[in-house]
C-alpha atoms as one frame of an Amber mdcrd trajectory, in Angstrom:
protein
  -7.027   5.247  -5.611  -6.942   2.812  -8.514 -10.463   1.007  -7.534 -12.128
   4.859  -7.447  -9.913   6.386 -10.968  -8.831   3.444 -12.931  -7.963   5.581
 -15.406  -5.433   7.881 -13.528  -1.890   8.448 -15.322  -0.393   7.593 -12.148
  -1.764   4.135 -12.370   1.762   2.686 -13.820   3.398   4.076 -10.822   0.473
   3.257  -8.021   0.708  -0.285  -8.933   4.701  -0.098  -8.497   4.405   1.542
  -5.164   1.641  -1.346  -3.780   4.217  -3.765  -4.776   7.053  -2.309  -3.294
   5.431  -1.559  -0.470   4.384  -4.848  -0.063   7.773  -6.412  -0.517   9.519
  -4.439   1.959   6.437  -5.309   4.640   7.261  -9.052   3.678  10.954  -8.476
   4.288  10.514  -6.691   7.450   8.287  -9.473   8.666   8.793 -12.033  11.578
  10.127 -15.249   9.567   7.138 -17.058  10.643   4.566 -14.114   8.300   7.148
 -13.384   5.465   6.187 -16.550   3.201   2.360 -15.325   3.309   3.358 -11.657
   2.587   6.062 -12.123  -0.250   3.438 -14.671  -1.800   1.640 -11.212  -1.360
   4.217  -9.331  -2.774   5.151 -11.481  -5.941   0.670 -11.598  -6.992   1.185
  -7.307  -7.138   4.029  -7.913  -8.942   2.611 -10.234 -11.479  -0.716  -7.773
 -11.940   2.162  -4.701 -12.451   4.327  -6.723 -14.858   0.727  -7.771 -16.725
   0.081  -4.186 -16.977   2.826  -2.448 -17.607   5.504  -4.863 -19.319   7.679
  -2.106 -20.431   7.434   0.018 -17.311  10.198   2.668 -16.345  10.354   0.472
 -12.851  10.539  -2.876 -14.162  14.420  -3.061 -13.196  13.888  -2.187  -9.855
  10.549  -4.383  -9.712  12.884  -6.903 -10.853  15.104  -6.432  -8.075  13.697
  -4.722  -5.139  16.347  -5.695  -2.609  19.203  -3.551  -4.823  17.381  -0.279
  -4.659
């Protein structure tokens, strides 16, 4: 979605969601594939936080595991 319309106003929110999504894969993992996929995980998180620093989900990007 965000390769094809960068420009979308759902971007803020797409980038969130691959994160997320990403995070709970990781902590769903076998122990042996979660340090690969949370390494995963925390690179979306650093592009959303470079992207949208004041972003409605920052707290719960902050703290996936609570939500």
């Amino acid at each position: 979605m965000l390769r094809q319309y960068p420009d979308t106003k759902y971007a803020e929110e797409i980038e969130f969601l691959i994160f997320k999504s990403q995070y709970l894969y990781a902590d769903n993992s076998r122990v042996y594939r979660q340090e690969e996929r949370f390494n995963t995980a925390i690179d979306y998180y650093n592009s959303f936080i470079e992207h949208f620093p004041n972003s409605k989900f920052r707290s719960e990007a902050d703290e996936p595991e609570k939500k």
